[in-house]
Short mmCIF file of C-alpha atoms in Angstrom, two decimals:
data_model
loop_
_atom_site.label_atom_id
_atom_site.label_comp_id
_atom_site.label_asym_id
_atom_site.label_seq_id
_atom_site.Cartn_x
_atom_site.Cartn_y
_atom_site.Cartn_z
CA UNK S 11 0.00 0.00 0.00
CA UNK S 12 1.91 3.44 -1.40
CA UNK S 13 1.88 6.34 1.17
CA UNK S 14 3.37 9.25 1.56
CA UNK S 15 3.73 12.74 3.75
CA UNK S 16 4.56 15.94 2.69
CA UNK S 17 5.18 18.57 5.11
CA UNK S 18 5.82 22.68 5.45
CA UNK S 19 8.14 23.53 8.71
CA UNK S 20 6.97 26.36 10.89
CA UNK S 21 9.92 27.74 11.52
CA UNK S 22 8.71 31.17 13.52
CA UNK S 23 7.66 30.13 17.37
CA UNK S 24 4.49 32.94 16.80
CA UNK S 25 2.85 31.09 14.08
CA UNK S 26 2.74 27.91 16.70
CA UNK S 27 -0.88 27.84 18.61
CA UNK S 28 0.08 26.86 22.11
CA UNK S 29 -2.42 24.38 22.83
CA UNK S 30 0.13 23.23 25.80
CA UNK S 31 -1.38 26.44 27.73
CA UNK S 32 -5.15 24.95 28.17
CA UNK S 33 -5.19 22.85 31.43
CA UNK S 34 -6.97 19.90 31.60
CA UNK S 35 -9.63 22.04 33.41
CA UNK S 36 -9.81 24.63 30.62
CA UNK S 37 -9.76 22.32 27.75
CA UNK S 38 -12.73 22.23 25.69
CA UNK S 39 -15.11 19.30 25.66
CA UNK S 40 -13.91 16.80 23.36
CA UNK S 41 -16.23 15.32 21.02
CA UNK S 42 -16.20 13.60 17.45
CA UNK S 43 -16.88 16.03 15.13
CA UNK S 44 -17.81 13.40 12.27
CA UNK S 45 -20.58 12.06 14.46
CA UNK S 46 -21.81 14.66 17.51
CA UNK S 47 -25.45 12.43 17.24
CA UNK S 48 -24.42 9.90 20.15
CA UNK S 49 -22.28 12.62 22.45
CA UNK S 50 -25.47 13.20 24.64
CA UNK S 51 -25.58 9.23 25.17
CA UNK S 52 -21.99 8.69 26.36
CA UNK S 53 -22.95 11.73 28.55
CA UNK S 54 -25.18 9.83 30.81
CA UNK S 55 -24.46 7.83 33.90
CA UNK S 56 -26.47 4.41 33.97
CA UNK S 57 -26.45 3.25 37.90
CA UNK S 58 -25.05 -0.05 38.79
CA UNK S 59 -26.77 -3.25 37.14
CA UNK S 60 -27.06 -5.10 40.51
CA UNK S 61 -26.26 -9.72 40.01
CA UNK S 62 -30.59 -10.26 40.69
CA UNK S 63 -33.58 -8.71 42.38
CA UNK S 64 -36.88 -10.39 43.33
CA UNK S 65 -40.23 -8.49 43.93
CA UNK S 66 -43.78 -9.06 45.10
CA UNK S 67 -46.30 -7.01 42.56
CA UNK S 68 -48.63 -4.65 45.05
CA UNK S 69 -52.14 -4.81 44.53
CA UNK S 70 -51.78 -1.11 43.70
CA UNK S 71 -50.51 -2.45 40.23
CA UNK S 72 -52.72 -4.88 39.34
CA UNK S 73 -54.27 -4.27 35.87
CA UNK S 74 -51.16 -2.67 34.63
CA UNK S 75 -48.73 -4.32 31.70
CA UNK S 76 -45.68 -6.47 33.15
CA UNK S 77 -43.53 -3.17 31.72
CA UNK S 78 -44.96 -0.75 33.31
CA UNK S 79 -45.42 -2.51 36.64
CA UNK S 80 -41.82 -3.26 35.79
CA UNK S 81 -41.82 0.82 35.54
CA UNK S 82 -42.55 1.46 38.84
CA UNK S 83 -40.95 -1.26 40.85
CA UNK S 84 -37.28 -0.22 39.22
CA UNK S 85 -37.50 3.87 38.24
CA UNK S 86 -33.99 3.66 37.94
CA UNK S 87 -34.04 2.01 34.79
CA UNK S 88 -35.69 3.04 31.44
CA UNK S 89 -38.21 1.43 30.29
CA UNK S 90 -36.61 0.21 26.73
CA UNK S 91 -33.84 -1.09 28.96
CA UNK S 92 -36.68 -3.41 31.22
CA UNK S 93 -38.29 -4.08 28.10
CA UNK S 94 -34.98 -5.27 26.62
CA UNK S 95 -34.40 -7.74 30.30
CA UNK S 96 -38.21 -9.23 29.65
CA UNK S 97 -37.36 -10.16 25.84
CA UNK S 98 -34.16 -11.92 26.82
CA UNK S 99 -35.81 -14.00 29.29
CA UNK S 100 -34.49 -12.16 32.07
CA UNK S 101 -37.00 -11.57 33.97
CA UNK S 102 -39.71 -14.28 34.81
CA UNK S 103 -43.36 -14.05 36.95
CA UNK S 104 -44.35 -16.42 38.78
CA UNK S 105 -41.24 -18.94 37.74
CA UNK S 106 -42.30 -18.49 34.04
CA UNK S 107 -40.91 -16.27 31.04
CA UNK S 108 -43.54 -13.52 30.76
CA UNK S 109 -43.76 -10.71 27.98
CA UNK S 110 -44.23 -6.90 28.23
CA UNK S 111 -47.84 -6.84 27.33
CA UNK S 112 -48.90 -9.49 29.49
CA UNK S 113 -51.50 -8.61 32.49
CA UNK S 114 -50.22 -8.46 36.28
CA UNK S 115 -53.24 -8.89 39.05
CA UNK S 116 -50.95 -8.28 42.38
CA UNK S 117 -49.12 -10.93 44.34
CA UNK S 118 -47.00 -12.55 41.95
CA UNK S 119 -43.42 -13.22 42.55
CA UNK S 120 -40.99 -11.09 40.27
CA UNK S 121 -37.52 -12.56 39.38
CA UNK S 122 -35.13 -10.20 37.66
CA UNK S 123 -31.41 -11.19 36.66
CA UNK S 124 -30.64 -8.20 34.99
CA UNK S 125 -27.62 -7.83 31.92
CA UNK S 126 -25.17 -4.86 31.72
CA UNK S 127 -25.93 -3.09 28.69
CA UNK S 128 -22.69 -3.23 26.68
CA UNK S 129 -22.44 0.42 26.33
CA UNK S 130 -22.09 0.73 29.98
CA UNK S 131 -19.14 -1.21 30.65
CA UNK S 132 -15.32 -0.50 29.79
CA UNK S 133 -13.87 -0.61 26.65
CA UNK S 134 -11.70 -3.92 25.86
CA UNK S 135 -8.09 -4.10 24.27
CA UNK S 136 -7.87 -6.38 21.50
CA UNK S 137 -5.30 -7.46 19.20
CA UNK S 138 -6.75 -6.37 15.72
CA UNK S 139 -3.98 -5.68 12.86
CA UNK S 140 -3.66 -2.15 12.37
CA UNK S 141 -2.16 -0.26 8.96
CA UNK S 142 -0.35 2.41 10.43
CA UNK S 143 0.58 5.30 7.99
CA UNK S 144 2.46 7.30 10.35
CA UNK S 145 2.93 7.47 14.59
CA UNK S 146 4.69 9.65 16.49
CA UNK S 147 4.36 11.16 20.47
CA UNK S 148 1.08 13.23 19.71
CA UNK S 149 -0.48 11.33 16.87
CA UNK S 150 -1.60 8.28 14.81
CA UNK S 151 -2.40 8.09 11.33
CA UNK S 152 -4.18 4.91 10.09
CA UNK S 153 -5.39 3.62 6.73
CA UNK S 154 -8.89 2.20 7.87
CA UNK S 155 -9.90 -1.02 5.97
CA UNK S 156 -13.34 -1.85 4.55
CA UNK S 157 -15.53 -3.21 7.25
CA UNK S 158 -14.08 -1.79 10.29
CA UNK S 159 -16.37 0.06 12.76
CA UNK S 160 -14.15 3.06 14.29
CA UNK S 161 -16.24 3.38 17.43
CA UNK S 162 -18.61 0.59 19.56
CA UNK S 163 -22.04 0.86 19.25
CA UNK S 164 -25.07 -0.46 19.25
CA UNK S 165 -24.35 -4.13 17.00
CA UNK S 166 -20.62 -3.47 17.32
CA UNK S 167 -19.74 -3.26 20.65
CA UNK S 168 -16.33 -5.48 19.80
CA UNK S 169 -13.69 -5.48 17.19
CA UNK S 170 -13.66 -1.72 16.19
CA UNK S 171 -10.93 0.65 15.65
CA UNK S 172 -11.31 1.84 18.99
CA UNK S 173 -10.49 -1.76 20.49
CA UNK S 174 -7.71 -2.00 18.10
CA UNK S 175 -6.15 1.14 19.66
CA UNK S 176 -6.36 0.81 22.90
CA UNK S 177 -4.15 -2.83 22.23
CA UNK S 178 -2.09 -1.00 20.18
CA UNK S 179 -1.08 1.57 23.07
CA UNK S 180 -2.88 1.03 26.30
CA UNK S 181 -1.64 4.94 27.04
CA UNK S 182 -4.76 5.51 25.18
CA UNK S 183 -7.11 4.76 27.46
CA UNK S 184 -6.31 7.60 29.42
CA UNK S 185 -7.56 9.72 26.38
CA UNK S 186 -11.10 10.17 25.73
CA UNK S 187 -12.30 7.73 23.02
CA UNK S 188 -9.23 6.07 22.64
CA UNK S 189 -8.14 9.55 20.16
CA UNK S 190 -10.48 9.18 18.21
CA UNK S 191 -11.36 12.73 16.84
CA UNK S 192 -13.40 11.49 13.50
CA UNK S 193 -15.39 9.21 11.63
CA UNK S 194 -15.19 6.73 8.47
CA UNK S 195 -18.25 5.09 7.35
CA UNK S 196 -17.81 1.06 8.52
CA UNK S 197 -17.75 0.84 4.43
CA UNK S 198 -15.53 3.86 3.65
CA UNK S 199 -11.88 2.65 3.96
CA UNK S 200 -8.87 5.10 3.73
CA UNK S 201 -7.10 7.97 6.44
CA UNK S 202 -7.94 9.24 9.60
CA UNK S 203 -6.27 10.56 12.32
CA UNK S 204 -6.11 9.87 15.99
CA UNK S 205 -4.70 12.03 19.47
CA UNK S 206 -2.33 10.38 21.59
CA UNK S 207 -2.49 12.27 24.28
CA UNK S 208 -5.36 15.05 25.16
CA UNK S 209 -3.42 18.44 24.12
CA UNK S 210 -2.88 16.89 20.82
CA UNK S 211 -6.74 16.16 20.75
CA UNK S 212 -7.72 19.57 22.19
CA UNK S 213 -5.48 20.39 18.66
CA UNK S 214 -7.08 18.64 16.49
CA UNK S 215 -10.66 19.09 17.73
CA UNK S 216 -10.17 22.63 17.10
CA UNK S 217 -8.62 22.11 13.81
CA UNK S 218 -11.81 20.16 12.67
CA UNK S 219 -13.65 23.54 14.07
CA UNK S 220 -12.09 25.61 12.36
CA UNK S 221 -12.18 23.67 9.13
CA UNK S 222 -8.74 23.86 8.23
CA UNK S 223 -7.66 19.80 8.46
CA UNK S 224 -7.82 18.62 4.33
CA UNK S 225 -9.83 15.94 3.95
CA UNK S 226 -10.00 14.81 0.45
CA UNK S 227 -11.76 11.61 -1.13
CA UNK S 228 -12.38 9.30 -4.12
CA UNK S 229 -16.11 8.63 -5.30
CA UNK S 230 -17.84 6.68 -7.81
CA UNK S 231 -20.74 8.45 -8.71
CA UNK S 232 -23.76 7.15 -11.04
CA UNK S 233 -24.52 9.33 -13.67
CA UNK S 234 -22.90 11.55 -16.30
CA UNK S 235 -21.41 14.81 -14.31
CA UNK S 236 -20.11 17.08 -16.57
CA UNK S 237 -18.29 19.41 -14.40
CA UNK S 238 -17.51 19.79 -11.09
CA UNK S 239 -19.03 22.13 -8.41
CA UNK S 240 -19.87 22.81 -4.63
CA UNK S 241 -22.97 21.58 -2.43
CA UNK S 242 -24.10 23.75 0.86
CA UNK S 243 -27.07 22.24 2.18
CA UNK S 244 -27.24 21.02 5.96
CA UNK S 245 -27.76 17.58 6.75
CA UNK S 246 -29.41 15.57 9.66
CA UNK S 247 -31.32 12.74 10.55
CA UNK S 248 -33.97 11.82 8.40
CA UNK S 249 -37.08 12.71 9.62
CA UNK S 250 -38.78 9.51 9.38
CA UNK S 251 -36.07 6.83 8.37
CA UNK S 252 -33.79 7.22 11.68
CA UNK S 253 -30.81 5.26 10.64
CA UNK S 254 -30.38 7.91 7.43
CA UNK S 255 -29.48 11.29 7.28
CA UNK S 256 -30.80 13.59 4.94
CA UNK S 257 -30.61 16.92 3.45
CA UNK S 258 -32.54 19.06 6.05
CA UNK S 259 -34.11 23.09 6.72
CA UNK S 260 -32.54 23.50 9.55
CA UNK S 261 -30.31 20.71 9.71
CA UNK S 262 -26.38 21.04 10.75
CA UNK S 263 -24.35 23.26 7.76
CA UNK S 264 -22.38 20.65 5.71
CA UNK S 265 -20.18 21.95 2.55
CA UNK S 266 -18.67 19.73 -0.11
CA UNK S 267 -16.52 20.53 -3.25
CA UNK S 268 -16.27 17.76 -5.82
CA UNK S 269 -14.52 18.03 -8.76
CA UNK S 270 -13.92 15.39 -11.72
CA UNK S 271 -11.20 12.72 -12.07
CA UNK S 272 -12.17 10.79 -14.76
CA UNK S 273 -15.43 9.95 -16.84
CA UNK S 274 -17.23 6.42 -18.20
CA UNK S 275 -20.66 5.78 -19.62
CA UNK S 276 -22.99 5.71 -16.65
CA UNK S 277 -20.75 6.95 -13.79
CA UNK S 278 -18.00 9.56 -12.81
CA UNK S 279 -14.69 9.09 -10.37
CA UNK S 280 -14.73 12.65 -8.39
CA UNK S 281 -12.69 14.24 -5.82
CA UNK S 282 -14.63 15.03 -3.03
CA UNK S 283 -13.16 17.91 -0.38
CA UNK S 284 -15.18 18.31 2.90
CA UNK S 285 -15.12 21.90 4.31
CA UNK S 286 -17.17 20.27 7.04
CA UNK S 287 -17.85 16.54 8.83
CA UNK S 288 -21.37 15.45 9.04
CA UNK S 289 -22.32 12.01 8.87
CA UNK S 290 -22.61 10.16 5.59
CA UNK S 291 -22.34 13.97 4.14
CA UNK S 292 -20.84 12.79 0.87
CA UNK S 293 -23.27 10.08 0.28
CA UNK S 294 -25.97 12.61 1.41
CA UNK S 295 -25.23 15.18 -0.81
CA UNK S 296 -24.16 13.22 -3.63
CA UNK S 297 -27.37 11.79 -3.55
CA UNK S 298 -28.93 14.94 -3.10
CA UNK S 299 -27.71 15.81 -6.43
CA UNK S 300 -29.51 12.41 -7.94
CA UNK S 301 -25.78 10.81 -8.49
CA UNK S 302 -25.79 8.60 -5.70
CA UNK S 303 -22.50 6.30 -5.18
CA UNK S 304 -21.67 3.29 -6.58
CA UNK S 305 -22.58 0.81 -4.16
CA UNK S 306 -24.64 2.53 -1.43
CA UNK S 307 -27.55 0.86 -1.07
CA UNK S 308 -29.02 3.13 1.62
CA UNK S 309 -28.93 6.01 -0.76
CA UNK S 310 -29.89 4.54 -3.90
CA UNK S 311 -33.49 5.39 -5.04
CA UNK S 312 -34.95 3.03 -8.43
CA UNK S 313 -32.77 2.20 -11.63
CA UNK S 314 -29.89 4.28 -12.50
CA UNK S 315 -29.31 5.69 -16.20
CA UNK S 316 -26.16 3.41 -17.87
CA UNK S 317 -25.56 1.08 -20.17
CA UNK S 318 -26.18 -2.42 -19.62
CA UNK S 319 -22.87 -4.05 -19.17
CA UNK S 320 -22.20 -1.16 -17.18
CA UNK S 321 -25.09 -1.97 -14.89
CA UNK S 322 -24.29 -5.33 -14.31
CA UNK S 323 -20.98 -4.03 -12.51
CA UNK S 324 -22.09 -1.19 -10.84
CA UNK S 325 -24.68 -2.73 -9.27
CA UNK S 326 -22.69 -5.60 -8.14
CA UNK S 327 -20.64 -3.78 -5.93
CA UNK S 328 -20.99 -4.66 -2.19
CA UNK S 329 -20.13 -1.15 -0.74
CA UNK S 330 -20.58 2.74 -1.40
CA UNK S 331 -17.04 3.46 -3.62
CA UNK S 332 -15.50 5.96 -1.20
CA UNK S 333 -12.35 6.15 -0.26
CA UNK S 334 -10.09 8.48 1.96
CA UNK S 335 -7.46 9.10 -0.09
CA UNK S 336 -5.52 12.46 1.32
CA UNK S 337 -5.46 14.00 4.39
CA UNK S 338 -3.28 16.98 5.61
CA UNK S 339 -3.38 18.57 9.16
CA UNK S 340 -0.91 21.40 11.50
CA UNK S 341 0.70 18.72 13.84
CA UNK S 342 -0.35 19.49 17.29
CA UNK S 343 2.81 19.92 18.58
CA UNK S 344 5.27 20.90 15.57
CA UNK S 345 3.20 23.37 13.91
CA UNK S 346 4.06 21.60 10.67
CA UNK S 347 1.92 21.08 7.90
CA UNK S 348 1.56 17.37 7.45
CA UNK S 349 -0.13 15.45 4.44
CA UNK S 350 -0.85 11.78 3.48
CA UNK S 351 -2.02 10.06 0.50
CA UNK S 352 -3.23 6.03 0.26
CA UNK S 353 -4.38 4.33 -2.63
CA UNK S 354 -7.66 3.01 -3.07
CA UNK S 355 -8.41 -0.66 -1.29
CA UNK S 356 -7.94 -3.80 -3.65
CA UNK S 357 -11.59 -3.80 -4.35
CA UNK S 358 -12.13 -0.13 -5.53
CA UNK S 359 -9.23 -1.01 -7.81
CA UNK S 360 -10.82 -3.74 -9.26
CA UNK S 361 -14.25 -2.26 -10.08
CA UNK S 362 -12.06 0.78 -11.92
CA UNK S 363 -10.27 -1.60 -13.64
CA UNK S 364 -13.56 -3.31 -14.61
CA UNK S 365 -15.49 0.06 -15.12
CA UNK S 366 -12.36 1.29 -17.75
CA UNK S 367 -12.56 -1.78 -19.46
CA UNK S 368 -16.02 -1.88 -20.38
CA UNK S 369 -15.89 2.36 -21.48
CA UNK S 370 -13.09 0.85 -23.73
CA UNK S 371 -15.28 -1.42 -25.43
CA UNK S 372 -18.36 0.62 -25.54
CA UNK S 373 -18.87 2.09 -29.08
#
């Protein structure tokens, strides 16, 4: 896998933001700024999931559902989170599995073994291979594969980037999130960058801020684009399909340049540069503009316009085509201007390869 880093020395002291200055009691909250939807989440403090509990319903609370009897037995937990204990068999009336819905009358016997949630526990070490670009004191750069999830949650509480790191250098764990300062896509492979200790994430936090880190990508995109261009329009959740963001009034501001790398019947290879971080904003906005990317299913809407042996291997790909193929930041410490470059993963490779072959043929 090629790499490389460029870099500009700062040589004057006075064009170095100390960041060294802030305290840790000064510092700025440190979120990601790819993905700000789950900061209120880590934010709360679940009490202790105690080994079992056994209760006798009151007569007060007979007529209610099992869940809401549940409700008031256990305040301290949410209701999703007793539902959640009932469907895993975790909690049984009477010596019998029961189910939300079901009727209580007052008197029965309660037996609750609850489960920690996995979000509420610790984050584990584990020994996944990492391809590191570049490491030094203050910071890591990896190029993230297809398929790895950078942060746990909720189906992917194991075996993310996050996990990786902390086995990697267990100094991390005394840094929120591992480092972890941005967001790929689970499908999006290529660069990111991650804080070793907390002034160098302080740094780059406020780089991201300030919009000054490059961040610039590779895209397949259906259609014919004949030039290239910018899209402003502010993305956030969709408003009825949760687990998709969308162009929004009033959603977060989200800026993207693209320009054009090369053309084929049915699809164009752009350069996308973000000028902000929201999540899925290429997709989103690439969609927006009815040339969706190659691959992403959750963004895809009908048939697209391209010739048929085209089709046939556009459609076929597993995975949006997006790659992070550059990105340049002021080291934290240095002041120097820093800039990598990775090529595209084995499988984008192929599907160009396939995609030039058949614009070769094509009359």
């Amino acid at each position: 896998m090629k790499a490389y880093k460029l870099w500009r020395m700062t040589k004057s002291k006075n064009n170095l933001r100390d960041y060294t200055k802030d305290t840790i009691a000064t510092q700025p909250a440190v979120i990601l700024i790819e993905d700000e939807l789950d900061a209120e989440l880590d934010a709360i403090s679940l009490p202790d999931v105690p080994s079992s509990l056994s209760f006798k319903v009151p007569i007060e609370s007979g007529g209610l559902r099992l869940d809401q009897a549940l409700a008031k037995l256990m305040p301290e937990y949410s209701r999703s989170r007793l539902q959640e204990w009932v469907l895993q068999g975790q909690i049984t009336l009477n010596g019998a599995t029961a189910t939300s819905k079901q009727k209580v009358w007052g008197g029965e016997n309660l037996y609750v073994t609850p489960q920690s949630n996995p979000a509420d526990q610790p984050y584990l070490a584990e020994d996944i291979t990492l391809d590191i670009v570049y490491e030094d004191s203050s910071i890591i750069v990896i190029n993230k594969p297809v398929g790895l999830v950078v942060h746990p949650g909720s189906g992917n509480w194991q075996g993310t980037l996050l996990n990786a790191l902390l086995h990697h250098d267990l100094a991390l764990g005394d840094v929120p999130r591992a480092g972890i300062v941005h967001r790929l896509d689970k499908d999006t492979s290529g660069l990111l960058v991650v804080a070793k200790t907390l002034i160098a994430q302080t740094a780059l936090v406020r780089q991201l801020q300030e919009r000054s880190v490059r961040r610039e990508y590779l895209a397949l995109a259906h259609g014919d684009i004949e030039r290239g261009g910018r899209v402003d329009q502010p993305i956030d959740r969709h408003p009825s399909q949760r687990t998709k963001m969308a162009v929004v009034e009033g959603g977060k501001p989200a800026v993207t340049h693209y320009s054009i790398v090369e053309s084929f019947p049915g699809c164009t290879l752009l350069r996308c540069k973000l000028e902000t971080g929201r999540t899925h904003q290429i997709r989103v906005h690439m969609a927006y503009l009815h040339h969706p990317l190659v691959g992403d299913h959750i963004y895809i809407k009908g048939a697209q316009k391209c010739p048929p042996t085209m089709r046939a291997v556009l459609m076929g790909f597993p995975r949006q085509a997006l790659h992070a193929e550059r990105l340049g930041l002021e080291h934290p410490e240095t002041g120097e201007w820093m800039e990598w470059q990775v090529d595209t993963p084995d499988d984008m490779q192929q599907l160009l390869k396939k995609v030039r072959e058949i614009a070769h043929e094509l009359p």
